[in-house]
Short mmCIF file of C-alpha atoms and ligand atoms in Angstrom, two decimals:
data_model
loop_
_atom_site.label_atom_id
_atom_site.label_comp_id
_atom_site.label_asym_id
_atom_site.label_seq_id
_atom_site.Cartn_x
_atom_site.Cartn_y
_atom_site.Cartn_z
CA MET A 1 -21.49 -15.78 5.65
CA THR A 2 -19.55 -13.30 7.77
CA THR A 3 -16.78 -11.15 6.32
CA GLN A 4 -13.55 -10.96 8.30
CA VAL A 5 -12.83 -7.44 9.49
CA GLU A 6 -9.21 -7.23 8.44
CA ALA A 7 -6.83 -4.90 6.67
CA GLY A 8 -7.44 -4.93 2.91
CA ALA A 9 -11.17 -5.66 3.10
CA THR A 10 -13.07 -3.15 0.95
CA LEU A 11 -16.06 -1.03 1.95
CA ARG A 12 -18.12 -2.98 -0.55
CA GLN A 13 -17.22 -6.29 1.08
CA LEU A 14 -17.77 -4.87 4.55
CA GLN A 15 -21.23 -3.54 3.80
CA ALA A 16 -22.72 -6.97 3.99
CA GLY A 17 -21.95 -9.93 6.10
CA LEU A 18 -20.55 -8.54 9.35
CA GLY A 19 -23.31 -10.49 11.05
CA LEU A 20 -25.29 -7.30 11.75
CA ASP A 21 -28.52 -5.75 10.54
CA PRO A 22 -27.61 -4.04 7.19
CA LEU A 23 -28.50 -0.53 8.40
CA GLU A 24 -26.51 -0.95 11.62
CA ASN A 25 -23.66 -2.39 9.58
CA ARG A 26 -23.50 0.81 7.49
CA ILE A 27 -23.81 3.03 10.59
CA LEU A 28 -20.88 1.32 12.31
CA LEU A 29 -18.75 1.31 9.18
CA CYS A 30 -19.20 5.06 8.69
CA HIS A 31 -18.65 5.74 12.38
CA ALA A 32 -15.45 3.66 12.58
CA LEU A 33 -13.95 5.33 9.50
CA ALA A 34 -15.46 8.81 10.09
CA LEU A 35 -16.98 8.70 6.62
CA PRO A 36 -20.23 10.20 5.33
CA ARG A 37 -22.82 7.65 4.21
CA VAL A 38 -22.30 8.50 0.51
CA ALA A 39 -18.69 7.28 0.75
CA LEU A 40 -19.97 3.72 0.98
CA ILE A 41 -20.96 4.15 -2.67
CA THR A 42 -18.36 6.60 -3.97
CA GLN A 43 -15.43 4.86 -2.26
CA SER A 44 -16.70 1.29 -2.37
CA GLU A 45 -13.31 -0.11 -3.39
CA ARG A 46 -11.47 1.70 -0.54
CA ALA A 47 -9.63 -0.86 1.57
CA LEU A 48 -9.26 -0.85 5.36
CA THR A 49 -5.94 -0.05 6.99
CA ALA A 50 -4.87 -2.20 9.93
CA ASP A 51 -5.87 0.54 12.41
CA GLU A 52 -9.29 0.93 10.84
CA ALA A 53 -9.81 -2.80 10.86
CA ALA A 54 -9.03 -2.97 14.58
CA ARG A 55 -11.36 -0.06 15.34
CA LEU A 56 -14.22 -1.51 13.28
CA ALA A 57 -13.76 -5.00 14.70
CA SER A 58 -14.09 -3.68 18.25
CA LEU A 59 -17.27 -1.72 17.42
CA VAL A 60 -18.81 -4.72 15.68
CA GLN A 61 -18.00 -6.92 18.66
CA ARG A 62 -19.67 -4.45 21.05
CA ARG A 63 -22.81 -4.54 18.94
CA LEU A 64 -22.73 -8.34 18.73
CA ASP A 65 -22.48 -8.33 22.53
CA GLY A 66 -25.78 -6.43 22.64
CA GLU A 67 -24.73 -2.83 23.31
CA PRO A 68 -27.25 -0.43 21.73
CA ILE A 69 -26.05 1.07 18.45
CA ALA A 70 -27.01 4.55 19.71
CA TYR A 71 -24.58 4.27 22.65
CA ILE A 72 -21.81 2.90 20.44
CA VAL A 73 -22.00 5.84 18.04
CA GLY A 74 -23.15 8.29 20.76
CA GLU A 75 -26.06 9.64 18.76
CA ARG A 76 -29.70 9.00 17.86
CA GLU A 77 -32.03 10.99 15.63
CA PHE A 78 -35.33 12.09 17.17
CA PHE A 79 -37.94 14.34 15.57
CA GLY A 80 -35.48 14.92 12.70
CA LEU A 81 -32.79 16.28 15.04
CA PRO A 82 -29.52 14.69 16.15
CA PHE A 83 -29.35 13.89 19.89
CA ARG A 84 -26.21 12.98 21.74
CA VAL A 85 -26.80 9.94 23.93
CA ALA A 86 -24.74 8.07 26.51
CA PRO A 87 -25.54 5.30 29.00
CA GLY A 88 -26.73 7.94 31.52
CA VAL A 89 -29.84 8.68 29.45
CA LEU A 90 -32.59 6.68 27.80
CA ILE A 91 -32.24 6.39 24.01
CA PRO A 92 -35.03 8.50 22.44
CA ARG A 93 -37.72 6.26 20.88
CA PRO A 94 -39.81 7.00 17.78
CA ASP A 95 -42.90 6.35 20.01
CA THR A 96 -42.06 9.51 21.95
CA GLU A 97 -42.51 11.70 18.87
CA LEU A 98 -46.26 11.32 19.55
CA ILE A 99 -46.12 13.31 22.79
CA VAL A 100 -44.06 16.01 21.03
CA GLU A 101 -46.70 16.34 18.28
CA LEU A 102 -49.52 16.48 20.83
CA ALA A 103 -47.68 19.11 22.87
CA LEU A 104 -46.93 21.26 19.81
CA GLU A 105 -50.62 21.19 18.79
CA ARG A 106 -51.79 22.25 22.27
CA LEU A 107 -49.20 24.80 23.37
CA PRO A 108 -50.57 28.33 22.86
CA GLN A 109 -48.46 31.08 21.26
CA GLY A 110 -45.73 32.07 23.71
CA GLY A 111 -46.84 29.26 26.03
CA ARG A 112 -44.76 27.84 28.87
CA LEU A 113 -43.95 24.14 28.59
CA LEU A 114 -42.44 21.93 31.29
CA ASP A 115 -40.76 18.59 30.38
CA MET A 116 -40.40 16.41 33.49
CA GLY A 117 -37.60 13.83 33.51
CA THR A 118 -36.10 15.17 30.31
CA GLY A 119 -33.21 12.65 30.03
CA SER A 120 -31.42 13.44 26.75
CA GLY A 121 -33.69 16.48 26.40
CA ALA A 122 -35.62 14.90 23.52
CA ILE A 123 -39.11 16.29 24.26
CA ALA A 124 -37.99 19.73 25.44
CA VAL A 125 -35.45 20.28 22.66
CA ALA A 126 -37.77 19.04 19.89
CA CYS A 127 -40.53 21.40 21.14
CA ALA A 128 -38.23 24.40 21.63
CA HIS A 129 -36.61 23.83 18.24
CA THR A 130 -39.98 23.66 16.46
CA ARG A 131 -41.67 26.48 18.38
CA ARG A 132 -39.36 29.47 18.83
CA ASP A 133 -42.16 31.32 20.64
CA ALA A 134 -42.40 28.67 23.39
CA VAL A 135 -40.84 29.17 26.82
CA VAL A 136 -39.47 25.71 27.59
CA THR A 137 -38.26 24.38 30.93
CA ALA A 138 -36.87 20.86 31.36
CA LEU A 139 -36.04 19.12 34.61
CA ASP A 140 -34.29 15.96 35.66
CA LEU A 141 -32.93 14.51 38.87
CA SER A 142 -29.74 13.31 37.17
CA ASP A 143 -26.82 15.72 36.71
CA GLU A 144 -25.46 13.47 33.98
CA ALA A 145 -28.77 13.69 32.09
CA LEU A 146 -28.89 17.47 32.52
CA ALA A 147 -25.38 17.83 31.06
CA ILE A 148 -26.34 15.76 28.01
CA ALA A 149 -29.68 17.58 27.61
CA ARG A 150 -27.94 20.97 27.80
CA ALA A 151 -25.50 19.89 25.10
CA ASN A 152 -28.42 18.74 22.93
CA ALA A 153 -30.25 22.04 23.35
CA ALA A 154 -27.09 23.95 22.41
CA ALA A 155 -26.27 21.71 19.43
CA ASN A 156 -29.81 22.09 18.07
CA GLY A 157 -30.05 25.82 18.73
CA ALA A 158 -32.97 25.32 21.12
CA SER A 159 -33.57 27.68 24.00
CA VAL A 160 -34.40 25.58 27.06
CA ARG A 161 -34.07 26.37 30.77
CA PHE A 162 -32.84 23.37 32.79
CA LEU A 163 -33.60 22.58 36.44
CA ARG A 164 -32.29 19.83 38.66
CA SER A 165 -35.43 18.66 40.39
CA ASP A 166 -37.09 15.61 41.90
CA TRP A 167 -40.40 15.99 40.02
CA PHE A 168 -41.97 19.28 41.21
CA ALA A 169 -39.62 19.77 44.19
CA ALA A 170 -37.56 22.60 42.64
CA VAL A 171 -40.30 24.13 40.48
CA GLY A 172 -41.60 26.50 43.17
CA GLU A 173 -44.93 28.23 42.49
CA GLU A 174 -44.51 28.42 38.72
CA ARG A 175 -47.36 27.47 36.41
CA PHE A 176 -47.27 26.26 32.81
CA GLU A 177 -49.64 26.06 29.87
CA LEU A 178 -48.46 22.48 29.25
CA ILE A 179 -46.65 19.78 31.18
CA ALA A 180 -45.27 16.76 29.29
CA SER A 181 -43.41 13.75 30.63
CA ASN A 182 -42.02 10.40 29.59
CA PRO A 183 -41.29 9.10 33.09
CA PRO A 184 -40.01 5.66 34.16
CA TYR A 185 -43.09 3.47 33.77
CA ILE A 186 -41.95 -0.13 33.46
CA ALA A 187 -42.94 -2.24 36.48
CA ALA A 188 -40.21 -3.82 38.62
CA GLY A 189 -39.39 -7.30 37.40
CA ASP A 190 -40.90 -6.77 33.91
CA ALA A 191 -39.18 -9.18 31.52
CA HIS A 192 -38.45 -6.35 29.02
CA LEU A 193 -35.90 -4.85 31.42
CA ALA A 194 -33.69 -7.87 30.78
CA GLN A 195 -34.02 -7.70 26.96
CA GLY A 196 -32.43 -5.79 24.07
CA ASP A 197 -31.32 -2.17 24.47
CA LEU A 198 -33.04 -1.86 27.87
CA ARG A 199 -30.31 -3.98 29.50
CA PHE A 200 -27.85 -1.14 28.83
CA GLU A 201 -30.10 1.84 29.62
CA PRO A 202 -30.28 3.65 32.99
CA VAL A 203 -32.60 1.59 35.14
CA GLY A 204 -33.90 4.71 36.91
CA ALA A 205 -35.17 6.08 33.59
CA LEU A 206 -37.04 2.86 32.81
CA THR A 207 -38.63 1.56 36.00
CA ASP A 208 -40.06 3.04 39.19
CA HIS A 209 -38.99 -0.16 40.98
CA ALA A 210 -42.67 -0.60 41.86
CA ASP A 211 -45.90 -1.17 39.91
CA GLY A 212 -44.86 1.09 37.00
CA LEU A 213 -47.37 3.82 37.91
CA SER A 214 -45.66 5.55 40.84
CA ALA A 215 -43.91 8.27 38.82
CA LEU A 216 -47.09 8.83 36.79
CA ARG A 217 -49.04 9.13 40.09
CA SER A 218 -46.57 11.71 41.50
CA ILE A 219 -46.76 13.84 38.36
CA ILE A 220 -50.57 13.66 38.18
CA ALA A 221 -50.84 14.51 41.88
CA GLY A 222 -48.64 17.61 41.58
CA ALA A 223 -49.65 18.89 38.16
CA PRO A 224 -52.80 20.84 39.15
CA GLY A 225 -50.60 23.10 41.30
CA HIS A 226 -48.37 23.86 38.30
CA LEU A 227 -50.80 24.26 35.41
CA VAL A 228 -52.82 27.31 34.43
CA SER A 229 -56.56 26.82 34.12
CA GLY A 230 -57.13 25.02 30.80
CA GLY A 231 -53.50 23.83 30.72
CA TRP A 232 -52.71 20.32 29.44
CA LEU A 233 -50.92 17.46 31.14
CA LEU A 234 -49.60 14.87 28.64
CA LEU A 235 -48.01 11.62 29.83
CA GLU A 236 -46.30 8.85 27.93
CA HIS A 237 -46.90 5.42 29.45
CA GLY A 238 -46.62 1.68 28.84
CA TYR A 239 -48.71 -0.30 26.36
CA ASP A 240 -51.08 -1.55 29.09
CA GLN A 241 -51.33 1.56 31.29
CA ALA A 242 -53.71 3.87 29.37
CA HIS A 243 -56.78 2.87 31.37
CA ALA A 244 -55.03 3.27 34.72
CA VAL A 245 -53.58 6.67 33.74
CA ARG A 246 -56.99 7.94 32.55
CA ASP A 247 -58.50 6.84 35.87
CA LEU A 248 -55.77 8.70 37.79
CA LEU A 249 -56.31 11.86 35.71
CA GLN A 250 -60.08 11.71 36.21
CA ALA A 251 -59.72 11.11 39.95
CA ARG A 252 -57.48 14.22 40.20
CA GLY A 253 -60.17 16.33 38.51
CA PHE A 254 -58.77 16.66 34.98
CA SER A 255 -61.21 17.23 32.11
CA ASP A 256 -61.00 16.16 28.45
CA VAL A 257 -59.21 13.00 29.62
CA GLN A 258 -58.21 10.87 26.65
CA SER A 259 -55.47 8.63 25.18
CA TRP A 260 -53.69 8.75 21.84
CA ARG A 261 -52.19 5.89 19.84
CA ASP A 262 -48.65 5.74 18.50
CA LEU A 263 -47.85 4.61 14.94
CA PRO A 264 -47.92 0.89 15.85
CA GLY A 265 -51.46 1.56 17.18
CA ILE A 266 -50.74 1.33 20.92
CA GLU A 267 -52.33 3.79 23.37
CA ARG A 268 -49.05 5.48 24.27
CA VAL A 269 -49.96 8.93 25.62
CA SER A 270 -52.80 9.97 27.90
CA GLY A 271 -53.68 13.43 29.08
CA GLY A 272 -56.21 15.90 30.27
CA ARG A 273 -56.78 19.59 31.00
CA LEU A 274 -56.97 21.42 34.26
CA PRO A 275 -60.51 22.87 34.44
N1 LIG B 301 -40.53 3.26 26.00
C1 LIG B 301 -39.51 2.59 26.75
C2 LIG B 301 -39.56 1.11 26.47
O1 LIG B 301 -40.51 0.46 26.77
C3 LIG B 301 -39.65 2.84 28.23
C4 LIG B 301 -39.49 4.27 28.53
C5 LIG B 301 -39.89 4.66 29.89
O2 LIG B 301 -39.97 3.86 30.83
N2 LIG B 301 -40.20 5.88 30.03
O3 LIG B 301 -38.66 0.59 25.88
#
């Protein structure tokens, strides 16, 4: 049964039955009323004013219309850190924490890390926040993404240098100990693009408008010119692309080529080292 969002309804009544997932229900309630989560317990008999009811009703309707919860509240947690998100950047996924962990394990002390297609800044900011010794650069083609990523670095106290660049175009002759990327890898016409949160996310961050491998190919082709000897290239990719990405890495001369599984058990990241 759905509760009417109207003046006089209490937080207790509103915590169930808005027709939403219970966690999302609580997130929207707290966001609409600017309340901390604990208030849902300590102020459970607090009743909505007419203004609050109107605000909450509009947020609930947006969610029921399919808009991602992260865009509605403007934030998503990634690697234990808060990230500001807006429709100009992909919403950070838990799957992407895998590439952060792999990068942190492989980056030497004081190492230089490059995050290509940083979007919200998730990979670069999580690495720079965890490893104060790292020298982190993040690039993106989108000015809107760079503005959001800069804000996320600042808000999380992470030191990251940002570059506007079409893949390696603006990187010059620089070399890095590690390059990481979560590029657009969904093939044009893939049914997932028309489902769930993806419908609202920037299409250029999701698909290469081709076979799904073209951004991965560009990065693999350019990486040997921007890695030190022994440096790692780590790439996030789609659930069915691990084999193709390993083949591309091997063909470009990378050694130690391998793939790693995410928590659901899908080969999600592949990488190799420059000999
Ligand atoms: N992991 C995202 C998804 O499948 C896609 C991200 C990307 O294309 N880089 O929902």
